[in-house]
Short mmCIF file of C-alpha atoms and ligand atoms in Angstrom, two decimals:
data_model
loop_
_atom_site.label_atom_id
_atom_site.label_comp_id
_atom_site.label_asym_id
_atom_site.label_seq_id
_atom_site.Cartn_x
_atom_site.Cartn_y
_atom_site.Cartn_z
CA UNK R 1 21.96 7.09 12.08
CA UNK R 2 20.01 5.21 14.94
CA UNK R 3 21.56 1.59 16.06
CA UNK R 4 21.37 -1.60 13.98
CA UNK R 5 20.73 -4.96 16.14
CA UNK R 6 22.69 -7.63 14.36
CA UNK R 7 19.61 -10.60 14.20
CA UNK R 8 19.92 -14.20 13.03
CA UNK R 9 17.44 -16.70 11.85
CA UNK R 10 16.94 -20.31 13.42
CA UNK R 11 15.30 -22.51 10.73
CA UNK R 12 14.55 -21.25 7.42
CA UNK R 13 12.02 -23.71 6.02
CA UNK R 14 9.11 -22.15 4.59
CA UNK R 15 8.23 -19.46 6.83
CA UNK R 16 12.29 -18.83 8.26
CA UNK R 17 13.28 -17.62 4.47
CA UNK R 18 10.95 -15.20 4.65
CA UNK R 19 11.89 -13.82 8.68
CA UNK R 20 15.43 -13.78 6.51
CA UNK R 21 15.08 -11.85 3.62
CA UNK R 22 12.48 -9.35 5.59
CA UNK R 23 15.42 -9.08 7.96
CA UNK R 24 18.07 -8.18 5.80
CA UNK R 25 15.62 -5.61 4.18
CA UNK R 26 15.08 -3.59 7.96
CA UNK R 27 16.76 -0.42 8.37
CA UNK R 28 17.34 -1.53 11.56
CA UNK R 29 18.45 -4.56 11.23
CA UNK R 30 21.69 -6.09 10.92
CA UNK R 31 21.33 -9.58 9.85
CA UNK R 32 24.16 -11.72 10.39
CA UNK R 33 23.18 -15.18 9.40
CA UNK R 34 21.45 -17.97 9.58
CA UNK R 35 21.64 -21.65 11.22
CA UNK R 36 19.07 -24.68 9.72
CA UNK R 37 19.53 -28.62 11.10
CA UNK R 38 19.09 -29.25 7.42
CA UNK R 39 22.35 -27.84 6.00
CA UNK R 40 21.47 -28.10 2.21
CA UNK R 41 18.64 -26.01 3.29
CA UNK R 42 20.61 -23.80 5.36
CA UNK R 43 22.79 -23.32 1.98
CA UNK R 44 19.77 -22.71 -0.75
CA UNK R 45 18.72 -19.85 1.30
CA UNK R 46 22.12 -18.52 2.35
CA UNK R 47 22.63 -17.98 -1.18
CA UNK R 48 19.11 -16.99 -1.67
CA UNK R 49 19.32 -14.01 0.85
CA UNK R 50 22.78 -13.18 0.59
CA UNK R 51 23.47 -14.10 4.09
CA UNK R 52 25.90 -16.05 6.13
CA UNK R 53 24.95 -20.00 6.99
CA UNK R 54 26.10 -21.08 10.43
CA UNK R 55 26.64 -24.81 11.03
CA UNK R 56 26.07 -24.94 14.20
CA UNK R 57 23.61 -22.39 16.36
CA UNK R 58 26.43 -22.08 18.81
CA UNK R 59 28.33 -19.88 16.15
CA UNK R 60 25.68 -17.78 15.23
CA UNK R 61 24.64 -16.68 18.92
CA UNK R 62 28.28 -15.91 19.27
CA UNK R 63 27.55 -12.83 16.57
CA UNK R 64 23.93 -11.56 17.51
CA UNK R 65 22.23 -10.04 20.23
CA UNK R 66 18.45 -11.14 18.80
CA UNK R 67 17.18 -13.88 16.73
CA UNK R 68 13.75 -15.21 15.21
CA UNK R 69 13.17 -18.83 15.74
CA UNK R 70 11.49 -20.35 13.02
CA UNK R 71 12.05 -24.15 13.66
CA UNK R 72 8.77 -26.30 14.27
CA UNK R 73 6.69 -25.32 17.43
CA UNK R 74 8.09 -29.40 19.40
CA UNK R 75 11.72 -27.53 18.90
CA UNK R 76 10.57 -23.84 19.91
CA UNK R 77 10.95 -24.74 24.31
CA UNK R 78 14.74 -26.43 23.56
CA UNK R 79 16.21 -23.64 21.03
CA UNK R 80 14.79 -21.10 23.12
CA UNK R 81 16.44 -22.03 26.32
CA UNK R 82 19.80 -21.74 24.69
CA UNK R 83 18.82 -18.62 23.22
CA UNK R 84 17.89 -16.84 25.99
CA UNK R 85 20.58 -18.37 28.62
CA UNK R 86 22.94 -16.91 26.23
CA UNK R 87 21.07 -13.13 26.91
CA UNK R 88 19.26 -12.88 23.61
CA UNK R 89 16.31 -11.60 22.22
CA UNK R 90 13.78 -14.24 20.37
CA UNK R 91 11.33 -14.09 18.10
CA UNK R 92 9.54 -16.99 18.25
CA UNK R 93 6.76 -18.33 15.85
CA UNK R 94 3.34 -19.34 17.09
CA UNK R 95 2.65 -21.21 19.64
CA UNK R 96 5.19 -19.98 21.20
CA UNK R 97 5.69 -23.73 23.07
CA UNK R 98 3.67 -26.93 22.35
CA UNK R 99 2.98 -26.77 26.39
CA UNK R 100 1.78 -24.13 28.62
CA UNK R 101 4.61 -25.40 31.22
CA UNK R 102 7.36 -24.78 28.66
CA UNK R 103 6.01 -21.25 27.87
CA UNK R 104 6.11 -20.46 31.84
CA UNK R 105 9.98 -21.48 31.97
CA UNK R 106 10.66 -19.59 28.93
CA UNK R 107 8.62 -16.19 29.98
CA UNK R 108 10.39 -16.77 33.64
CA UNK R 109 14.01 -17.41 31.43
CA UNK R 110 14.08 -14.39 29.47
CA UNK R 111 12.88 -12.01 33.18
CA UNK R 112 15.92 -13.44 34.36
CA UNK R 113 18.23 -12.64 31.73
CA UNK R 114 16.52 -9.19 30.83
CA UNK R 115 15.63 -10.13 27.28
CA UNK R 116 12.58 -9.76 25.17
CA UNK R 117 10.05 -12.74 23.92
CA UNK R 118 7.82 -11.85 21.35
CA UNK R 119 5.26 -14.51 19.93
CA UNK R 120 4.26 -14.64 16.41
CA UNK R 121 0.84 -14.24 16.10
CA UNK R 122 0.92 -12.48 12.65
CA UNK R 123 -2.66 -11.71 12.57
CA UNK R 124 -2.42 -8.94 14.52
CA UNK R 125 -0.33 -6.75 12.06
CA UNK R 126 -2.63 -7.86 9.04
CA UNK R 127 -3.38 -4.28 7.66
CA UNK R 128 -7.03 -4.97 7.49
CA UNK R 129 -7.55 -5.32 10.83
CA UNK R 130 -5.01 -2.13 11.83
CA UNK R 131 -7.96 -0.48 9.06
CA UNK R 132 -9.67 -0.57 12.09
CA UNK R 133 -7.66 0.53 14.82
CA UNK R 134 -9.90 3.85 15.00
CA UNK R 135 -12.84 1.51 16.55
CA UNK R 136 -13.50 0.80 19.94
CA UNK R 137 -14.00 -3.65 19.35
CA UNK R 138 -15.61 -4.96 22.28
CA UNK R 139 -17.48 -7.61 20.92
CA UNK R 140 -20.62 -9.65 22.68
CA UNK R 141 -20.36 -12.26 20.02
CA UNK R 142 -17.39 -13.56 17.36
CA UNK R 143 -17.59 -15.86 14.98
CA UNK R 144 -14.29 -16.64 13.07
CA UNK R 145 -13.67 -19.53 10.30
CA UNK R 146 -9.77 -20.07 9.15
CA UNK R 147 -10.10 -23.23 6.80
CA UNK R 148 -6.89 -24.04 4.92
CA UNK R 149 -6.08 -27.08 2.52
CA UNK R 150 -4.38 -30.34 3.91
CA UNK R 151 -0.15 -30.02 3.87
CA UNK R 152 2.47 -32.23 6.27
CA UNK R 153 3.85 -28.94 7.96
CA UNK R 154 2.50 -27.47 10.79
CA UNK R 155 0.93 -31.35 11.75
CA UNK R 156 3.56 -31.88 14.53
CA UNK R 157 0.95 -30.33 16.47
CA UNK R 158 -2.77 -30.32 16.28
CA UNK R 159 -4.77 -28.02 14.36
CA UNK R 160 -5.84 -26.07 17.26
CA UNK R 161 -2.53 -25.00 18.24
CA UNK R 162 -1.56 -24.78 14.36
CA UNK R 163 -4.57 -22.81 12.92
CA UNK R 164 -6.99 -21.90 15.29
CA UNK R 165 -4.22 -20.32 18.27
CA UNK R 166 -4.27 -16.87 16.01
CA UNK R 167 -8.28 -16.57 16.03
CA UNK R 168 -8.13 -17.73 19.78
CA UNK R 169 -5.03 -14.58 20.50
CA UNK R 170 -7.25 -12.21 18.12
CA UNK R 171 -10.24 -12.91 20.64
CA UNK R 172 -8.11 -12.63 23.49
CA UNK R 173 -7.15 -9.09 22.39
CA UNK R 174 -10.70 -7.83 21.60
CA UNK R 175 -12.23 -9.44 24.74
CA UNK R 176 -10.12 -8.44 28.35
CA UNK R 177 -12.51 -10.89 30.45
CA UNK R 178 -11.26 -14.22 31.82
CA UNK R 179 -12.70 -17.47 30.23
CA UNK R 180 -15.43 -19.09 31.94
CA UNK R 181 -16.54 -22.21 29.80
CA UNK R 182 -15.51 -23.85 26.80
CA UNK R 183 -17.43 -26.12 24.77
CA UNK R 184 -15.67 -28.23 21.85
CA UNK R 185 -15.02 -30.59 19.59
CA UNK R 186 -13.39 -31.98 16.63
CA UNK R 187 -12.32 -35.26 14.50
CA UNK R 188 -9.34 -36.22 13.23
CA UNK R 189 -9.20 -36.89 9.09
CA UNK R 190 -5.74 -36.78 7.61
CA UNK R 191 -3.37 -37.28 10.65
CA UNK R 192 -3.60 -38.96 13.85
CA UNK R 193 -4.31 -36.01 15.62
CA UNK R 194 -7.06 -33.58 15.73
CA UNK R 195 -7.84 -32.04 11.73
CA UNK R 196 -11.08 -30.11 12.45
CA UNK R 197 -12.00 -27.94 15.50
CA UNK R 198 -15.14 -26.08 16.69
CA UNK R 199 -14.56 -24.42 20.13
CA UNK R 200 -17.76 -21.86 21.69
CA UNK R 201 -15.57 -19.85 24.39
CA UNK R 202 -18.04 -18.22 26.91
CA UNK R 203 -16.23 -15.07 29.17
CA UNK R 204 -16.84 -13.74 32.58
CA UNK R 205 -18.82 -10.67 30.76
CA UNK R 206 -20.80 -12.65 28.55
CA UNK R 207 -19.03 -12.31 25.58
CA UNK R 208 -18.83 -15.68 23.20
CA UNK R 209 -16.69 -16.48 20.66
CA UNK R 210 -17.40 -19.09 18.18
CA UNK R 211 -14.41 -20.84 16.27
CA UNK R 212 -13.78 -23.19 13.84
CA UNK R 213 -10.77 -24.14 12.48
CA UNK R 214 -9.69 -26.79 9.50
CA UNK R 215 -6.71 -28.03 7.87
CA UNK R 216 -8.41 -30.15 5.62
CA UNK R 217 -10.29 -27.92 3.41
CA UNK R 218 -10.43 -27.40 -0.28
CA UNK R 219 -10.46 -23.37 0.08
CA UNK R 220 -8.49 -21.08 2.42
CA UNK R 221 -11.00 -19.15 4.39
CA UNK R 222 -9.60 -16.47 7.28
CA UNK R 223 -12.99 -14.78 8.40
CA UNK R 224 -14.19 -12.89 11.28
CA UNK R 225 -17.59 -11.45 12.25
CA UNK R 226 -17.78 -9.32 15.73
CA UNK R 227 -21.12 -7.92 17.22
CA UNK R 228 -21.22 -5.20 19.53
CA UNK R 229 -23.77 -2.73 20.80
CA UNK R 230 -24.18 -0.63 17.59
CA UNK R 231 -21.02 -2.04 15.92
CA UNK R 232 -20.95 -4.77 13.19
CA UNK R 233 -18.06 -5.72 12.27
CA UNK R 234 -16.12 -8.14 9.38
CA UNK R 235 -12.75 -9.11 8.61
CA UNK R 236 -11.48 -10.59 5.76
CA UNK R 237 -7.69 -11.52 6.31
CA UNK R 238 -6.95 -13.01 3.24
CA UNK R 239 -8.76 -10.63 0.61
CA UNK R 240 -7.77 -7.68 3.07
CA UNK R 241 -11.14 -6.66 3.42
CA UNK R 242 -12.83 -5.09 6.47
CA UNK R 243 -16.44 -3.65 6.62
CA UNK R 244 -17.77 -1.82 9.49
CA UNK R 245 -22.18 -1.48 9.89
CA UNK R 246 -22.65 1.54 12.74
CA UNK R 247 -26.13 1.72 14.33
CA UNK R 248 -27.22 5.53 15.58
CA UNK R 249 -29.79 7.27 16.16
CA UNK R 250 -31.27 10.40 13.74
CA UNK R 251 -33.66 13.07 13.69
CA UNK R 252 -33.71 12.55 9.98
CA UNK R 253 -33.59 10.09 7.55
CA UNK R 254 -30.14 9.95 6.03
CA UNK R 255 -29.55 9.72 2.74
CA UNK R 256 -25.96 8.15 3.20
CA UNK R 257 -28.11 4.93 5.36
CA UNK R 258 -28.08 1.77 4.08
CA UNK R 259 -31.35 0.98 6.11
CA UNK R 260 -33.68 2.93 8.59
CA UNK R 261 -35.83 1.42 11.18
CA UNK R 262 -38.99 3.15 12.41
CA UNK R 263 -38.16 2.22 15.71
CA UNK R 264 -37.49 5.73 17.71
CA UNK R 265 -34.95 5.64 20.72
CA UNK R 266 -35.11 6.99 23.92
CA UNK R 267 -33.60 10.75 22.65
CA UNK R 268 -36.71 10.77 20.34
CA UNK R 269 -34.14 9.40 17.17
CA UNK R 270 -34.72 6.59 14.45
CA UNK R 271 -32.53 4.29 14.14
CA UNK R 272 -30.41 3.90 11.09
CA UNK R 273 -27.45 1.83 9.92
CA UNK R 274 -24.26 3.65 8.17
CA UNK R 275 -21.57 1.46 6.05
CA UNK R 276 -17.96 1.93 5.89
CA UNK R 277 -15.52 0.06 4.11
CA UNK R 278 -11.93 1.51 5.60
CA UNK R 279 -9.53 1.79 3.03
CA UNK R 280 -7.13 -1.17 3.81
CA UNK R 281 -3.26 -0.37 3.34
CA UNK R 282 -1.02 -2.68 0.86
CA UNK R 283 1.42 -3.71 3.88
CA UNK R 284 3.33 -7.05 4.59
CA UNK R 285 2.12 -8.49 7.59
CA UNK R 286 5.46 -10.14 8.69
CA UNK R 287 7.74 -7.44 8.05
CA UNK R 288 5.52 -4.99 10.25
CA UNK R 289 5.68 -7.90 13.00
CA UNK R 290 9.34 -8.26 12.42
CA UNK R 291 9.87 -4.62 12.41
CA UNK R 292 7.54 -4.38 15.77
CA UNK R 293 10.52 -6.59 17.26
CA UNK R 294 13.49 -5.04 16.09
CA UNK R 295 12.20 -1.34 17.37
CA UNK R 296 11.38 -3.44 20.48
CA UNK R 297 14.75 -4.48 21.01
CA UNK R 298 16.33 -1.20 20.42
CA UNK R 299 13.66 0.36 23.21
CA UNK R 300 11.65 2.13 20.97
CA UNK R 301 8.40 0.27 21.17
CA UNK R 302 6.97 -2.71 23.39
CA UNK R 303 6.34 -6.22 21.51
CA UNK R 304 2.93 -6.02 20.16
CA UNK R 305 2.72 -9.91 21.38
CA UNK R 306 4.86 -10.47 24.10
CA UNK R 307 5.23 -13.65 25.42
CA UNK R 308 2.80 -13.25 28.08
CA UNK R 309 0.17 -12.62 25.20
CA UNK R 310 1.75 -15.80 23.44
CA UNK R 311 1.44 -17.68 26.61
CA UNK R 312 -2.53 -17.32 27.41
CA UNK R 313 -3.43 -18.10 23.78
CA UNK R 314 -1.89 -21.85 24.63
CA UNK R 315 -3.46 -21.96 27.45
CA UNK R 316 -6.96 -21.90 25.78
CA UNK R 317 -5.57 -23.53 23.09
CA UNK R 318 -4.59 -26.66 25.29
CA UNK R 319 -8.10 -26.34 26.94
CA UNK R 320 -10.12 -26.51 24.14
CA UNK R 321 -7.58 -29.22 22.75
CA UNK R 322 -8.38 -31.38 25.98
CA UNK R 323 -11.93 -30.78 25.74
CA UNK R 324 -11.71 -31.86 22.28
CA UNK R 325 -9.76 -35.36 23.29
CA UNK R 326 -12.50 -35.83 26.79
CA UNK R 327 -15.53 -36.00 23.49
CA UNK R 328 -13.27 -38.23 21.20
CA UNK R 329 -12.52 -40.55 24.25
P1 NAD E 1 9.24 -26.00 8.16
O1 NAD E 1 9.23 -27.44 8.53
O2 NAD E 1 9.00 -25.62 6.74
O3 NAD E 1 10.66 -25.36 8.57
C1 NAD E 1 11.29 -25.61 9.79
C2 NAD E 1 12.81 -25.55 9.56
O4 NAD E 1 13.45 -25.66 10.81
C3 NAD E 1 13.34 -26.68 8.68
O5 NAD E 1 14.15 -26.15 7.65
C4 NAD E 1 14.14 -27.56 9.63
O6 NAD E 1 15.24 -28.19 9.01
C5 NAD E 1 14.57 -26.56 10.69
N1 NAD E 1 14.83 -27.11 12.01
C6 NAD E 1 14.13 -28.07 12.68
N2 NAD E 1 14.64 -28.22 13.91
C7 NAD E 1 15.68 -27.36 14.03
C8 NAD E 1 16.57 -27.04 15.07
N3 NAD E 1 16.50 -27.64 16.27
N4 NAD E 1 17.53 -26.10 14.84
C9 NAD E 1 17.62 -25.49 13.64
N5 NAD E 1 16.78 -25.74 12.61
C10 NAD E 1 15.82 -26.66 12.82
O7 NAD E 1 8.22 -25.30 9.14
P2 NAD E 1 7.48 -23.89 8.95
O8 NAD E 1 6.20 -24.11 8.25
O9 NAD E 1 8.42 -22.90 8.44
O10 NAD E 1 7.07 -23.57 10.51
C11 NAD E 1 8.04 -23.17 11.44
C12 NAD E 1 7.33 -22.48 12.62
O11 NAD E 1 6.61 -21.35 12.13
C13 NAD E 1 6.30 -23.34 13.35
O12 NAD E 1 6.32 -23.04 14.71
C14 NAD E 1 4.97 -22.91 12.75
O13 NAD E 1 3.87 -23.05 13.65
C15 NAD E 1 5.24 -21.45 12.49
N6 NAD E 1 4.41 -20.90 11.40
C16 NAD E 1 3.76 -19.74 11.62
C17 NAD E 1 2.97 -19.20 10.64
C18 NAD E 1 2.27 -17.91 10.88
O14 NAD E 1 1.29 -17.63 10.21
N7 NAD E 1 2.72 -17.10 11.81
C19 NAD E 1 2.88 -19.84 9.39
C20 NAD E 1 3.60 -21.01 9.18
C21 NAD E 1 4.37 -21.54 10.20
#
């Protein structure tokens, strides 16, 4: 039987009781226990999970060799840093720092003490996006909408580095050019920072992506659109929907097109436009994450967002968030 890495959890509000019961579902997982500042909380999910609560995080780093931090993103720098000076793994939820300074110290931390950082930007394992993982995505333009409906959590930060930090790391992935310009803005509706967000990102190549991001809306919306030379593409991350339109050329007209141009290309072909719609897996986006980190941990596969990856999505993140406070000023 291959190694189990005894985990822990730090914070189980409502996205840390879910790192804990994935975790003590992993085959490769051993986990240990959990620590919450709350403890009544800290007991409701002990018993909940079935798992050890630890009433201070000292204890529980004295029994594991990896945890997931789950505690808001203004506490993610300070648990870290006792974490990893302690040489273990984390797990920590997006952004992986509320500051792009904090995320340096952390990355340069963990080199030191030979541990692992992996960010989580859960998009990234959704299952109908990995429906596409047979494409070659290198999008000229994106266009991406993630509208959710007004709640307190999440609004110790704004709602760019809340919401729209996984569109701006799913960009990041598709599109390996540096940013050139940014263009945004945004108003603030229900807290004191900023609610809304639209932020046009223009790259070195030429590629733009178009974001907007609320946390006021009635509906939750999680939508992309990418264009590419002959590739349409849409994503769907809440339905778990993805739909791919191919351009190529033909000799004939196709039966299986969905539209034919008369247009003839420079082999002599018309041009005609084929739909797919990839059949999507049933898979749980967080325990494929969480599963990405415990193989990492054990050597058997590299953090599909390290905290590298983790850090450059802040950094735009804090750019268009400054860009957005220079047009409220
Ligand atoms: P939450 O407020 O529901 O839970 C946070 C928990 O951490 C609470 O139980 C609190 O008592 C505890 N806590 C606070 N400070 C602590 C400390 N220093 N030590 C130990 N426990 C502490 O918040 P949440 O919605 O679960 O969000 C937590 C993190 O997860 C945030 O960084 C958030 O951005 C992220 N998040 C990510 C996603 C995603 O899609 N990946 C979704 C929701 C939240």
């Amino acid at each position: 039987m291959s190694r189990q890495i005894n985990i822990g959890v730090v914070g189980v509000g409502h996205l840390g009781v879910h790192h804990a019961s994935h975790l003590s579902k992993i085959k490769n997982a051993n986990l240990v226990g959990i620590h919450d500042s709350d403890p009544e909380r800290a007991e409701e999910v002990s018993k909940k999970v079935g798992t050890e609560s630890f009433d201070t995080m000292g204890e529980l780093l004295e029994n594991v060799e990896a945890l997931s931090i789950v505690t808001p993103t203004s506490t993610h720098r300070a648990v870290a840093d006792e974490c990893i000076k302690q040489g273990k793994h984390v797990f920590i939820e997006k952004p992986i720092t509320s500051s792009v300074a904090d995320a340096e110290y952390l990355i340069d931390l963990a080199k030191d003490h030979g541990v692992i950082i992996q960010v989580g930007h859960i998009e990234r394992f959704n299952p109908a996006l990995l429906a596409l993982s047979n494409l070659e995505i290198e999008p000229k333009y994106i266009e991406v909408h993630r509208m959710a409906p007004f709640m307190s959590r999440g609004t110790d930060v704004p709602v760019v580095l809340d919401l729209m930090i996984h569109d701006i790391d799913l960009i990041l992935s598709f599109i390996s050019s540096p940013v050139k310009e940014i263009y945004a803005n945004g108003v603030s509706i229900m807290t004191s920072s900023v609610d809304i967000a639209n932020a046009r990102i223009k790259f070195e190549n030429g590629s733009i992506a178009n974001i907007t991001s609320s946390r006021v809306a009635k509906d939750r919306v999680r939508k992309i659109k990418m264009f590419q030379q002959d590739l349409y593409v849409t994503i769907d991350f809440l339905a778990g929907i993805s739909e791919v339109y191919k351009a190529m050329g033909a000799t004939q007209n196709d039966p299986d097109a969905i539209m034919s141009a008369p247009l003839v290309d420079s082999e002599g072909k018309h041009r005609q436009i084929f739909y797919e719609k990839p059949v999507v897996k049933k898979t749980d986006a967080l325990k494929a994450e969480l599963k990405n980190y415990v193989n990492a941990v054990l050597g058997k596969e590299v953090p599909m967002v390290d905290g590298f990856a983790g850090k450059q999505a802040l950094d735009v993140a804090i750019k268009i968030h400054d860009k957005i406070l220079e047009d409220l000023r």
